[in-house]
PDB file of C-alpha atoms and ligand atoms in Angstrom:
ATOM      1  CA  MET A   1     -21.878  44.777 -54.725  1.00  0.00           C
ATOM      2  CA  THR A   2     -18.908  43.638 -53.083  1.00  0.00           C
ATOM      3  CA  GLN A   3     -16.823  40.886 -52.572  1.00  0.00           C
ATOM      4  CA  SER A   4     -19.555  38.369 -51.476  1.00  0.00           C
ATOM      5  CA  PRO A   5     -21.567  38.196 -54.980  1.00  0.00           C
ATOM      6  CA  CYS A   6     -23.188  34.702 -53.809  1.00  0.00           C
ATOM      7  CA  CYS A   7     -24.735  36.319 -50.657  1.00  0.00           C
ATOM      8  CA  ALA A   8     -26.960  38.539 -51.961  1.00  0.00           C
ATOM      9  CA  GLY A   9     -28.123  39.602 -55.715  1.00  0.00           C
ATOM     10  CA  SER A  10     -28.167  43.681 -56.116  1.00  0.00           C
ATOM     11  CA  THR A  11     -30.131  46.509 -57.878  1.00  0.00           C
ATOM     12  CA  ARG A  12     -30.353  49.981 -58.850  1.00  0.00           C
ATOM     13  CA  THR A  13     -32.492  52.900 -58.249  1.00  0.00           C
ATOM     14  CA  PRO A  14     -34.051  55.368 -60.506  1.00  0.00           C
ATOM     15  CA  GLY A  15     -32.581  57.389 -57.594  1.00  0.00           C
ATOM     16  CA  SER A  16     -34.942  58.919 -54.468  1.00  0.00           C
ATOM     17  CA  ASP A  17     -38.168  59.538 -54.350  1.00  0.00           C
ATOM     18  CA  ALA A  18     -38.812  63.238 -53.250  1.00  0.00           C
ATOM     19  CA  SER A  19     -42.588  62.398 -53.160  1.00  0.00           C
ATOM     20  CA  GLN A  20     -42.542  60.046 -50.184  1.00  0.00           C
ATOM     21  CA  PRO A  21     -40.920  60.864 -46.634  1.00  0.00           C
ATOM     22  CA  ALA A  22     -37.882  58.898 -45.810  1.00  0.00           C
ATOM     23  CA  ALA A  23     -38.560  58.636 -42.422  1.00  0.00           C
ATOM     24  CA  PHE A  24     -41.659  59.247 -39.918  1.00  0.00           C
ATOM     25  CA  ASP A  25     -41.812  60.696 -36.788  1.00  0.00           C
ATOM     26  CA  SER A  26     -43.622  57.803 -34.743  1.00  0.00           C
ATOM     27  CA  PRO A  27     -43.790  57.393 -30.953  1.00  0.00           C
ATOM     28  CA  ARG A  28     -41.050  55.054 -29.826  1.00  0.00           C
ATOM     29  CA  SER A  29     -42.357  51.128 -29.159  1.00  0.00           C
ATOM     30  CA  THR A  30     -41.008  47.611 -28.111  1.00  0.00           C
ATOM     31  CA  LYS A  31     -43.577  46.136 -29.121  1.00  0.00           C
ATOM     32  CA  GLY A  32     -42.070  42.506 -30.041  1.00  0.00           C
ATOM     33  CA  GLN A  33     -38.639  42.861 -28.564  1.00  0.00           C
ATOM     34  CA  VAL A  34     -36.635  40.959 -26.195  1.00  0.00           C
ATOM     35  CA  LEU A  35     -33.950  43.302 -23.714  1.00  0.00           C
ATOM     36  CA  ILE A  36     -30.448  42.640 -24.699  1.00  0.00           C
ATOM     37  CA  PRO A  37     -28.343  43.414 -21.111  1.00  0.00           C
ATOM     38  CA  GLY A  38     -25.523  45.412 -21.801  1.00  0.00           C
ATOM     39  CA  GLY A  39     -21.493  44.504 -20.554  1.00  0.00           C
ATOM     40  CA  VAL A  40     -18.781  43.339 -22.582  1.00  0.00           C
ATOM     41  CA  PHE A  41     -18.768  40.861 -24.868  1.00  0.00           C
ATOM     42  CA  ALA A  42     -15.793  39.365 -27.374  1.00  0.00           C
ATOM     43  CA  MET A  43     -16.921  40.528 -30.617  1.00  0.00           C
ATOM     44  CA  GLY A  44     -14.896  39.002 -34.044  1.00  0.00           C
ATOM     45  CA  ASP A  45     -14.209  35.130 -35.525  1.00  0.00           C
ATOM     46  CA  HIS A  46     -12.729  32.927 -32.070  1.00  0.00           C
ATOM     47  CA  PHE A  47     -12.439  30.736 -35.139  1.00  0.00           C
ATOM     48  CA  ASN A  48     -10.481  32.216 -37.919  1.00  0.00           C
ATOM     49  CA  GLU A  49     -12.221  30.779 -40.149  1.00  0.00           C
ATOM     50  CA  GLY A  50     -14.376  33.675 -42.276  1.00  0.00           C
ATOM     51  CA  TYR A  51     -13.058  34.341 -45.298  1.00  0.00           C
ATOM     52  CA  PRO A  52     -10.468  37.313 -44.484  1.00  0.00           C
ATOM     53  CA  ALA A  53     -11.987  39.906 -47.474  1.00  0.00           C
ATOM     54  CA  ASP A  54     -14.433  40.007 -44.337  1.00  0.00           C
ATOM     55  CA  GLY A  55     -12.505  41.205 -42.106  1.00  0.00           C
ATOM     56  CA  GLU A  56     -14.124  39.416 -38.954  1.00  0.00           C
ATOM     57  CA  VAL A  57     -10.534  39.714 -37.087  1.00  0.00           C
ATOM     58  CA  PRO A  58      -9.540  40.969 -34.431  1.00  0.00           C
ATOM     59  CA  VAL A  59     -11.455  39.469 -31.782  1.00  0.00           C
ATOM     60  CA  HIS A  60     -12.181  42.427 -29.463  1.00  0.00           C
ATOM     61  CA  ALA A  61     -13.607  43.720 -26.489  1.00  0.00           C
ATOM     62  CA  VAL A  62     -17.186  45.512 -27.037  1.00  0.00           C
ATOM     63  CA  GLU A  63     -18.442  47.468 -24.198  1.00  0.00           C
ATOM     64  CA  LEU A  64     -23.068  48.318 -24.840  1.00  0.00           C
ATOM     65  CA  ALA A  65     -25.286  49.727 -23.172  1.00  0.00           C
ATOM     66  CA  PRO A  66     -28.712  47.897 -22.571  1.00  0.00           C
ATOM     67  CA  PHE A  67     -31.105  47.418 -25.478  1.00  0.00           C
ATOM     68  CA  HIS A  68     -34.397  45.989 -27.586  1.00  0.00           C
ATOM     69  CA  ILE A  69     -34.565  44.101 -30.312  1.00  0.00           C
ATOM     70  CA  ASP A  70     -36.902  42.421 -32.010  1.00  0.00           C
ATOM     71  CA  ALA A  71     -37.000  38.832 -31.586  1.00  0.00           C
ATOM     72  CA  THR A  72     -37.722  37.996 -34.827  1.00  0.00           C
ATOM     73  CA  ALA A  73     -37.120  39.975 -39.034  1.00  0.00           C
ATOM     74  CA  VAL A  74     -39.832  41.947 -40.210  1.00  0.00           C
ATOM     75  CA  THR A  75     -42.699  40.366 -41.382  1.00  0.00           C
ATOM     76  CA  ASN A  76     -44.495  40.427 -44.943  1.00  0.00           C
ATOM     77  CA  SER A  77     -47.454  41.238 -41.841  1.00  0.00           C
ATOM     78  CA  ALA A  78     -45.681  43.290 -40.480  1.00  0.00           C
ATOM     79  CA  PHE A  79     -44.666  44.952 -43.717  1.00  0.00           C
ATOM     80  CA  ALA A  80     -48.144  45.512 -44.999  1.00  0.00           C
ATOM     81  CA  LYS A  81     -49.348  47.118 -41.825  1.00  0.00           C
ATOM     82  CA  PHE A  82     -46.601  49.681 -42.609  1.00  0.00           C
ATOM     83  CA  ALA A  83     -47.062  50.233 -46.409  1.00  0.00           C
ATOM     84  CA  LYS A  84     -50.884  50.195 -46.044  1.00  0.00           C
ATOM     85  CA  ALA A  85     -50.586  53.607 -42.909  1.00  0.00           C
ATOM     86  CA  THR A  86     -47.745  55.597 -45.370  1.00  0.00           C
ATOM     87  CA  SER A  87     -48.386  54.308 -49.094  1.00  0.00           C
ATOM     88  CA  TYR A  88     -44.585  53.765 -48.703  1.00  0.00           C
ATOM     89  CA  VAL A  89     -43.848  52.429 -52.202  1.00  0.00           C
ATOM     90  CA  THR A  90     -40.033  50.352 -52.290  1.00  0.00           C
ATOM     91  CA  GLU A  91     -36.978  51.239 -53.474  1.00  0.00           C
ATOM     92  CA  SER A  92     -37.907  47.542 -55.969  1.00  0.00           C
ATOM     93  CA  GLU A  93     -40.979  48.334 -57.093  1.00  0.00           C
ATOM     94  CA  ARG A  94     -40.189  52.004 -57.873  1.00  0.00           C
ATOM     95  CA  TYR A  95     -37.724  50.293 -59.733  1.00  0.00           C
ATOM     96  CA  GLY A  96     -39.963  47.657 -61.530  1.00  0.00           C
ATOM     97  CA  SER A  97     -37.437  44.781 -60.605  1.00  0.00           C
ATOM     98  CA  SER A  98     -35.451  42.440 -57.826  1.00  0.00           C
ATOM     99  CA  ALA A  99     -33.221  39.790 -58.271  1.00  0.00           C
ATOM    100  CA  VAL A 100     -34.615  36.359 -57.301  1.00  0.00           C
ATOM    101  CA  PHE A 101     -32.994  32.987 -57.324  1.00  0.00           C
ATOM    102  CA  HIS A 102     -33.278  30.691 -60.070  1.00  0.00           C
ATOM    103  CA  LEU A 103     -34.664  28.186 -58.484  1.00  0.00           C
ATOM    104  CA  ALA A 104     -37.828  29.932 -57.185  1.00  0.00           C
ATOM    105  CA  VAL A 105     -38.897  31.963 -60.010  1.00  0.00           C
ATOM    106  CA  ALA A 106     -42.491  32.680 -60.530  1.00  0.00           C
ATOM    107  CA  ALA A 107     -43.057  35.090 -63.973  1.00  0.00           C
ATOM    108  CA  GLU A 108     -43.098  34.479 -67.426  1.00  0.00           C
ATOM    109  CA  PRO A 109     -39.705  34.411 -69.837  1.00  0.00           C
ATOM    110  CA  ALA A 110     -40.669  37.792 -71.070  1.00  0.00           C
ATOM    111  CA  ASP A 111     -39.786  39.307 -67.222  1.00  0.00           C
ATOM    112  CA  VAL A 112     -36.752  37.845 -66.751  1.00  0.00           C
ATOM    113  CA  LEU A 113     -34.607  40.520 -67.764  1.00  0.00           C
ATOM    114  CA  ASN A 114     -31.297  39.137 -66.324  1.00  0.00           C
ATOM    115  CA  ARG A 115     -29.074  36.566 -65.932  1.00  0.00           C
ATOM    116  CA  LEU A 116     -25.364  37.525 -64.957  1.00  0.00           C
ATOM    117  CA  ASP A 117     -22.465  35.323 -65.730  1.00  0.00           C
ATOM    118  CA  SER A 118     -20.795  36.100 -62.076  1.00  0.00           C
ATOM    119  CA  THR A 119     -23.788  34.876 -60.337  1.00  0.00           C
ATOM    120  CA  PRO A 120     -25.881  32.726 -63.035  1.00  0.00           C
ATOM    121  CA  TRP A 121     -28.351  31.398 -60.097  1.00  0.00           C
ATOM    122  CA  TRP A 122     -29.417  35.627 -59.618  1.00  0.00           C
ATOM    123  CA  LEU A 123     -32.079  36.410 -61.844  1.00  0.00           C
ATOM    124  CA  THR A 124     -32.900  39.990 -62.174  1.00  0.00           C
ATOM    125  CA  VAL A 125     -36.427  39.948 -62.352  1.00  0.00           C
ATOM    126  CA  ARG A 126     -39.179  42.546 -63.862  1.00  0.00           C
ATOM    127  CA  GLY A 127     -42.318  42.693 -61.102  1.00  0.00           C
ATOM    128  CA  ALA A 128     -40.497  41.250 -58.153  1.00  0.00           C
ATOM    129  CA  ASP A 129     -40.787  43.209 -55.054  1.00  0.00           C
ATOM    130  CA  TRP A 130     -42.039  42.395 -51.750  1.00  0.00           C
ATOM    131  CA  LYS A 131     -45.264  41.760 -52.644  1.00  0.00           C
ATOM    132  CA  HIS A 132     -44.349  39.696 -55.214  1.00  0.00           C
ATOM    133  CA  PRO A 133     -41.252  38.025 -53.880  1.00  0.00           C
ATOM    134  CA  GLU A 134     -40.356  35.189 -56.626  1.00  0.00           C
ATOM    135  CA  GLY A 135     -41.915  37.413 -59.272  1.00  0.00           C
ATOM    136  CA  PRO A 136     -45.001  39.224 -60.669  1.00  0.00           C
ATOM    137  CA  LEU A 137     -46.794  35.039 -60.859  1.00  0.00           C
ATOM    138  CA  SER A 138     -46.146  35.080 -57.025  1.00  0.00           C
ATOM    139  CA  GLY A 139     -48.013  36.569 -53.875  1.00  0.00           C
ATOM    140  CA  ILE A 140     -47.688  36.739 -50.323  1.00  0.00           C
ATOM    141  CA  GLY A 141     -50.967  35.750 -49.365  1.00  0.00           C
ATOM    142  CA  ASP A 142     -49.726  32.033 -47.945  1.00  0.00           C
ATOM    143  CA  CYS A 143     -46.068  33.647 -46.121  1.00  0.00           C
ATOM    144  CA  GLN A 144     -48.178  36.542 -44.076  1.00  0.00           C
ATOM    145  CA  ASN A 145     -45.470  35.215 -41.869  1.00  0.00           C
ATOM    146  CA  HIS A 146     -42.468  34.960 -43.127  1.00  0.00           C
ATOM    147  CA  PRO A 147     -39.751  38.016 -43.093  1.00  0.00           C
ATOM    148  CA  VAL A 148     -40.508  40.873 -45.743  1.00  0.00           C
ATOM    149  CA  THR A 149     -37.620  40.834 -48.403  1.00  0.00           C
ATOM    150  CA  HIS A 150     -37.161  42.696 -51.587  1.00  0.00           C
ATOM    151  CA  VAL A 151     -36.681  45.666 -49.194  1.00  0.00           C
ATOM    152  CA  SER A 152     -33.131  47.788 -49.343  1.00  0.00           C
ATOM    153  CA  TRP A 153     -31.406  49.593 -46.778  1.00  0.00           C
ATOM    154  CA  HIS A 154     -33.002  52.559 -47.417  1.00  0.00           C
ATOM    155  CA  ASP A 155     -36.775  50.693 -47.072  1.00  0.00           C
ATOM    156  CA  ALA A 156     -36.055  49.336 -43.403  1.00  0.00           C
ATOM    157  CA  GLN A 157     -35.075  52.425 -42.313  1.00  0.00           C
ATOM    158  CA  ALA A 158     -38.560  53.929 -43.388  1.00  0.00           C
ATOM    159  CA  TYR A 159     -40.228  51.045 -41.943  1.00  0.00           C
ATOM    160  CA  ALA A 160     -38.038  51.223 -38.470  1.00  0.00           C
ATOM    161  CA  SER A 161     -39.043  55.032 -38.288  1.00  0.00           C
ATOM    162  CA  TRP A 162     -43.240  54.265 -38.444  1.00  0.00           C
ATOM    163  CA  ALA A 163     -42.831  51.507 -36.303  1.00  0.00           C
ATOM    164  CA  GLY A 164     -40.907  53.820 -33.601  1.00  0.00           C
ATOM    165  CA  LYS A 165     -37.513  51.641 -33.647  1.00  0.00           C
ATOM    166  CA  ARG A 166     -34.520  51.894 -35.546  1.00  0.00           C
ATOM    167  CA  LEU A 167     -32.349  49.469 -36.907  1.00  0.00           C
ATOM    168  CA  PRO A 168     -29.124  47.274 -34.338  1.00  0.00           C
ATOM    169  CA  THR A 169     -25.704  48.571 -34.824  1.00  0.00           C
ATOM    170  CA  GLU A 170     -23.576  46.057 -36.100  1.00  0.00           C
ATOM    171  CA  ALA A 171     -22.350  45.317 -33.017  1.00  0.00           C
ATOM    172  CA  GLU A 172     -25.742  44.970 -30.872  1.00  0.00           C
ATOM    173  CA  TRP A 173     -26.438  42.695 -34.139  1.00  0.00           C
ATOM    174  CA  GLU A 174     -23.844  40.532 -33.177  1.00  0.00           C
ATOM    175  CA  CYS A 175     -24.205  40.351 -29.573  1.00  0.00           C
ATOM    176  CA  ALA A 176     -27.974  39.445 -29.766  1.00  0.00           C
ATOM    177  CA  ALA A 177     -27.157  36.492 -31.908  1.00  0.00           C
ATOM    178  CA  ARG A 178     -24.951  34.760 -29.851  1.00  0.00           C
ATOM    179  CA  GLY A 179     -27.518  35.086 -27.360  1.00  0.00           C
ATOM    180  CA  GLY A 180     -25.607  35.292 -23.751  1.00  0.00           C
ATOM    181  CA  LEU A 181     -23.013  32.306 -25.332  1.00  0.00           C
ATOM    182  CA  VAL A 182     -18.690  33.470 -25.209  1.00  0.00           C
ATOM    183  CA  GLY A 183     -17.238  32.688 -27.814  1.00  0.00           C
ATOM    184  CA  LYS A 184     -19.386  30.743 -29.705  1.00  0.00           C
ATOM    185  CA  ARG A 185     -19.193  29.228 -33.754  1.00  0.00           C
ATOM    186  CA  TYR A 186     -23.174  29.912 -34.359  1.00  0.00           C
ATOM    187  CA  ALA A 187     -26.061  31.365 -32.680  1.00  0.00           C
ATOM    188  CA  TRP A 188     -26.652  28.156 -30.674  1.00  0.00           C
ATOM    189  CA  GLY A 189     -23.047  26.351 -29.508  1.00  0.00           C
ATOM    190  CA  ASP A 190     -19.985  25.141 -31.616  1.00  0.00           C
ATOM    191  CA  GLU A 191     -21.573  22.035 -33.254  1.00  0.00           C
ATOM    192  CA  LEU A 192     -24.278  22.735 -37.051  1.00  0.00           C
ATOM    193  CA  THR A 193     -27.231  20.290 -36.263  1.00  0.00           C
ATOM    194  CA  PRO A 194     -26.832  19.575 -32.673  1.00  0.00           C
ATOM    195  CA  ARG A 195     -28.522  15.623 -31.606  1.00  0.00           C
ATOM    196  CA  GLY A 196     -29.170  15.660 -35.483  1.00  0.00           C
ATOM    197  CA  GLN A 197     -31.046  18.461 -35.409  1.00  0.00           C
ATOM    198  CA  TRP A 198     -31.545  21.464 -37.862  1.00  0.00           C
ATOM    199  CA  ARG A 199     -31.290  25.088 -36.152  1.00  0.00           C
ATOM    200  CA  CYS A 200     -31.425  27.271 -39.155  1.00  0.00           C
ATOM    201  CA  ASN A 201     -32.612  27.632 -42.677  1.00  0.00           C
ATOM    202  CA  ILE A 202     -29.584  27.980 -44.823  1.00  0.00           C
ATOM    203  CA  TRP A 203     -28.551  25.241 -48.244  1.00  0.00           C
ATOM    204  CA  GLN A 204     -28.872  20.957 -47.982  1.00  0.00           C
ATOM    205  CA  GLY A 205     -27.054  19.435 -51.553  1.00  0.00           C
ATOM    206  CA  GLU A 206     -25.288  20.583 -54.035  1.00  0.00           C
ATOM    207  CA  PHE A 207     -25.383  24.634 -55.159  1.00  0.00           C
ATOM    208  CA  PRO A 208     -26.901  26.326 -56.476  1.00  0.00           C
ATOM    209  CA  HIS A 209     -29.146  23.514 -58.417  1.00  0.00           C
ATOM    210  CA  VAL A 210     -29.530  20.514 -55.595  1.00  0.00           C
ATOM    211  CA  ASN A 211     -31.036  21.877 -52.260  1.00  0.00           C
ATOM    212  CA  THR A 212     -32.618  18.627 -50.625  1.00  0.00           C
ATOM    213  CA  GLU A 213     -34.467  21.229 -47.906  1.00  0.00           C
ATOM    214  CA  ASP A 214     -33.260  18.728 -45.307  1.00  0.00           C
ATOM    215  CA  ASP A 215     -33.874  21.952 -43.121  1.00  0.00           C
ATOM    216  CA  GLY A 216     -37.766  21.523 -44.292  1.00  0.00           C
ATOM    217  CA  TYR A 217     -37.256  24.857 -47.374  1.00  0.00           C
ATOM    218  CA  LEU A 218     -35.993  25.936 -50.330  1.00  0.00           C
ATOM    219  CA  THR A 219     -36.231  29.475 -50.021  1.00  0.00           C
ATOM    220  CA  THR A 220     -37.849  31.775 -46.107  1.00  0.00           C
ATOM    221  CA  ALA A 221     -39.381  29.828 -43.482  1.00  0.00           C
ATOM    222  CA  PRO A 222     -42.064  31.757 -41.220  1.00  0.00           C
ATOM    223  CA  VAL A 223     -39.827  33.806 -38.540  1.00  0.00           C
ATOM    224  CA  LYS A 224     -40.339  31.485 -35.995  1.00  0.00           C
ATOM    225  CA  THR A 225     -39.268  28.486 -37.579  1.00  0.00           C
ATOM    226  CA  TYR A 226     -36.416  26.404 -35.094  1.00  0.00           C
ATOM    227  CA  ARG A 227     -35.582  26.616 -31.558  1.00  0.00           C
ATOM    228  CA  PRO A 228     -34.427  30.452 -30.534  1.00  0.00           C
ATOM    229  CA  ASN A 229     -31.545  30.963 -28.914  1.00  0.00           C
ATOM    230  CA  GLY A 230     -30.869  32.196 -25.504  1.00  0.00           C
ATOM    231  CA  PHE A 231     -31.716  35.081 -25.601  1.00  0.00           C
ATOM    232  CA  GLY A 232     -35.493  34.116 -27.004  1.00  0.00           C
ATOM    233  CA  LEU A 233     -34.432  35.469 -30.206  1.00  0.00           C
ATOM    234  CA  TYR A 234     -35.487  33.563 -33.626  1.00  0.00           C
ATOM    235  CA  ASN A 235     -33.373  32.955 -36.991  1.00  0.00           C
ATOM    236  CA  MET A 236     -30.742  34.684 -35.857  1.00  0.00           C
ATOM    237  CA  ALA A 237     -28.326  32.202 -38.554  1.00  0.00           C
ATOM    238  CA  GLY A 238     -29.457  31.758 -42.013  1.00  0.00           C
ATOM    239  CA  ASN A 239     -33.059  32.880 -43.883  1.00  0.00           C
ATOM    240  CA  VAL A 240     -32.066  36.039 -44.904  1.00  0.00           C
ATOM    241  CA  TRP A 241     -30.154  38.242 -44.303  1.00  0.00           C
ATOM    242  CA  GLU A 242     -30.121  41.226 -41.965  1.00  0.00           C
ATOM    243  CA  TRP A 243     -29.607  44.976 -42.511  1.00  0.00           C
ATOM    244  CA  CYS A 244     -27.827  46.519 -40.344  1.00  0.00           C
ATOM    245  CA  ALA A 245     -27.176  50.348 -39.105  1.00  0.00           C
ATOM    246  CA  ASP A 246     -23.176  50.782 -39.542  1.00  0.00           C
ATOM    247  CA  ARG A 247     -21.052  51.624 -42.695  1.00  0.00           C
ATOM    248  CA  PHE A 248     -18.748  48.527 -44.391  1.00  0.00           C
ATOM    249  CA  ASP A 249     -15.425  48.811 -43.816  1.00  0.00           C
ATOM    250  CA  PRO A 250     -13.502  45.080 -43.244  1.00  0.00           C
ATOM    251  CA  ALA A 251     -10.372  46.986 -41.402  1.00  0.00           C
ATOM    252  CA  TYR A 252     -12.992  48.470 -39.347  1.00  0.00           C
ATOM    253  CA  TYR A 253     -12.471  46.496 -35.878  1.00  0.00           C
ATOM    254  CA  GLN A 254      -9.313  47.144 -36.785  1.00  0.00           C
ATOM    255  CA  ARG A 255     -10.400  50.568 -34.846  1.00  0.00           C
ATOM    256  CA  SER A 256     -13.659  50.364 -33.371  1.00  0.00           C
ATOM    257  CA  PRO A 257     -14.001  52.057 -30.229  1.00  0.00           C
ATOM    258  CA  ARG A 258     -14.953  49.854 -26.972  1.00  0.00           C
ATOM    259  CA  GLN A 259     -18.191  51.547 -26.573  1.00  0.00           C
ATOM    260  CA  ASN A 260     -21.475  51.128 -28.378  1.00  0.00           C
ATOM    261  CA  PRO A 261     -19.385  51.282 -31.294  1.00  0.00           C
ATOM    262  CA  ALA A 262     -21.662  52.469 -34.552  1.00  0.00           C
ATOM    263  CA  GLY A 263     -19.775  51.867 -37.439  1.00  0.00           C
ATOM    264  CA  PRO A 264     -17.233  53.658 -39.706  1.00  0.00           C
ATOM    265  CA  ASP A 265     -18.162  57.192 -40.943  1.00  0.00           C
ATOM    266  CA  GLU A 266     -18.038  56.635 -44.489  1.00  0.00           C
ATOM    267  CA  GLY A 267     -18.573  54.258 -47.262  1.00  0.00           C
ATOM    268  CA  GLU A 268     -21.063  53.628 -49.322  1.00  0.00           C
ATOM    269  CA  SER A 269     -21.804  49.796 -48.394  1.00  0.00           C
ATOM    270  CA  ARG A 270     -23.802  49.036 -45.191  1.00  0.00           C
ATOM    271  CA  VAL A 271     -23.894  45.679 -43.207  1.00  0.00           C
ATOM    272  CA  MET A 272     -25.931  42.905 -43.805  1.00  0.00           C
ATOM    273  CA  ARG A 273     -25.593  40.008 -40.704  1.00  0.00           C
ATOM    274  CA  GLY A 274     -27.127  36.163 -40.361  1.00  0.00           C
ATOM    275  CA  GLY A 275     -27.045  34.859 -43.811  1.00  0.00           C
ATOM    276  CA  SER A 276     -29.619  33.703 -46.152  1.00  0.00           C
ATOM    277  CA  PHE A 277     -31.058  30.508 -47.019  1.00  0.00           C
ATOM    278  CA  LEU A 278     -28.302  30.121 -49.774  1.00  0.00           C
ATOM    279  CA  CYS A 279     -25.397  30.253 -47.389  1.00  0.00           C
ATOM    280  CA  HIS A 280     -23.708  26.319 -47.687  1.00  0.00           C
ATOM    281  CA  ASP A 281     -20.265  25.418 -46.431  1.00  0.00           C
ATOM    282  CA  SER A 282     -19.052  25.283 -49.819  1.00  0.00           C
ATOM    283  CA  TYR A 283     -19.189  28.151 -51.112  1.00  0.00           C
ATOM    284  CA  CYS A 284     -20.655  31.160 -48.150  1.00  0.00           C
ATOM    285  CA  ASN A 285     -19.569  30.084 -44.621  1.00  0.00           C
ATOM    286  CA  ARG A 286     -22.038  33.371 -43.685  1.00  0.00           C
ATOM    287  CA  TYR A 287     -24.532  31.578 -41.098  1.00  0.00           C
ATOM    288  CA  ARG A 288     -21.716  31.529 -38.484  1.00  0.00           C
ATOM    289  CA  VAL A 289     -22.374  34.435 -35.837  1.00  0.00           C
ATOM    290  CA  ALA A 290     -19.480  36.325 -36.487  1.00  0.00           C
ATOM    291  CA  ALA A 291     -20.135  36.487 -40.682  1.00  0.00           C
ATOM    292  CA  ARG A 292     -20.020  39.999 -42.251  1.00  0.00           C
ATOM    293  CA  SER A 293     -21.513  40.942 -45.427  1.00  0.00           C
ATOM    294  CA  SER A 294     -22.623  43.969 -46.955  1.00  0.00           C
ATOM    295  CA  ASN A 295     -24.093  45.597 -49.975  1.00  0.00           C
ATOM    296  CA  THR A 296     -25.430  49.343 -51.426  1.00  0.00           C
ATOM    297  CA  PRO A 297     -28.270  50.559 -49.304  1.00  0.00           C
ATOM    298  CA  ASP A 298     -30.608  50.950 -52.389  1.00  0.00           C
ATOM    299  CA  SER A 299     -29.975  47.037 -53.494  1.00  0.00           C
ATOM    300  CA  ALA A 300     -32.578  44.435 -52.274  1.00  0.00           C
ATOM    301  CA  SER A 301     -33.158  40.864 -52.890  1.00  0.00           C
ATOM    302  CA  ALA A 302     -35.139  37.462 -51.760  1.00  0.00           C
ATOM    303  CA  ASN A 303     -32.917  36.441 -49.715  1.00  0.00           C
ATOM    304  CA  LEU A 304     -32.211  40.462 -48.065  1.00  0.00           C
ATOM    305  CA  GLY A 305     -35.030  41.663 -44.776  1.00  0.00           C
ATOM    306  CA  PHE A 306     -33.900  42.651 -41.370  1.00  0.00           C
ATOM    307  CA  ARG A 307     -35.129  43.345 -37.652  1.00  0.00           C
ATOM    308  CA  CYS A 308     -35.443  46.369 -35.446  1.00  0.00           C
ATOM    309  CA  ALA A 309     -33.312  47.313 -31.890  1.00  0.00           C
ATOM    310  CA  ASN A 310     -34.376  50.700 -29.717  1.00  0.00           C
ATOM    311  CA  ASP A 311     -32.357  51.731 -26.623  1.00  0.00           C
ATOM    312  CA  ALA A 312     -33.298  50.533 -23.663  1.00  0.00           C
TER     313      ALA A 312
HETATM  314 CA1   CA B   1     -33.159  25.864 -46.321  1.00  0.00          CA
END
């Protein structure tokens, strides 16, 4: 974890598993993807309301080649096809536990291994993984069209290569999330709930104990919930954090190249974007379109997933 322990729990893995490939050699596929036109956009926080340590400023011009990006986050159903075809075992499965939000645990007390003093709403649950997102007593039978969770950056990379895709760069992700709008706060405009309607799955109520679920969901929502943005992309804010390809450096915007920035060359953590169902203005406003966060590439949790991209 870096500076934002509220955002996503963190797990450590037992080391690499040489018995399974980290990448698969599949033909390129743009199935389920939207073509995003290239061009120049203004990347970063236009309102200077992000957390300074996240490095959302300065706003800077970025020029991107056209690219494709998935219209939705990768679902449990899609990830199940990958796991079945490849026998891939995720890092959470190998580690034997993952981070589950305290109000959504489905496990025997003996399987709740740890509760951190600094983030007591994150519990380390034995047997929590993508097939058991709330613990061993949960399943994904009724959640096939929800985003897959408990996947590490390494797991996301493996899936993307199998699908004939790749993870988006952070700049591609923000360009896509903006939906063609210029300098707006959210993926749909500047207002959080236009005409009183929720456009994303975040937290309402008193974090972390009372969630009034005004947006309809305590934890994940199906990937096509709410109206898509101007590019036809769903849930670019809230629901689950999404891994990007880039390494994370809060100072990166001060030196990033104008054309097709791909992140710093060095650094342990990887970028996550979009915020999750746990975001609330009172403690984490990272559902804004410019918001940035990161986690180590072996981390996984109940509010962290991904979507894929491709060159045009
Ligand atoms: Ca919600």
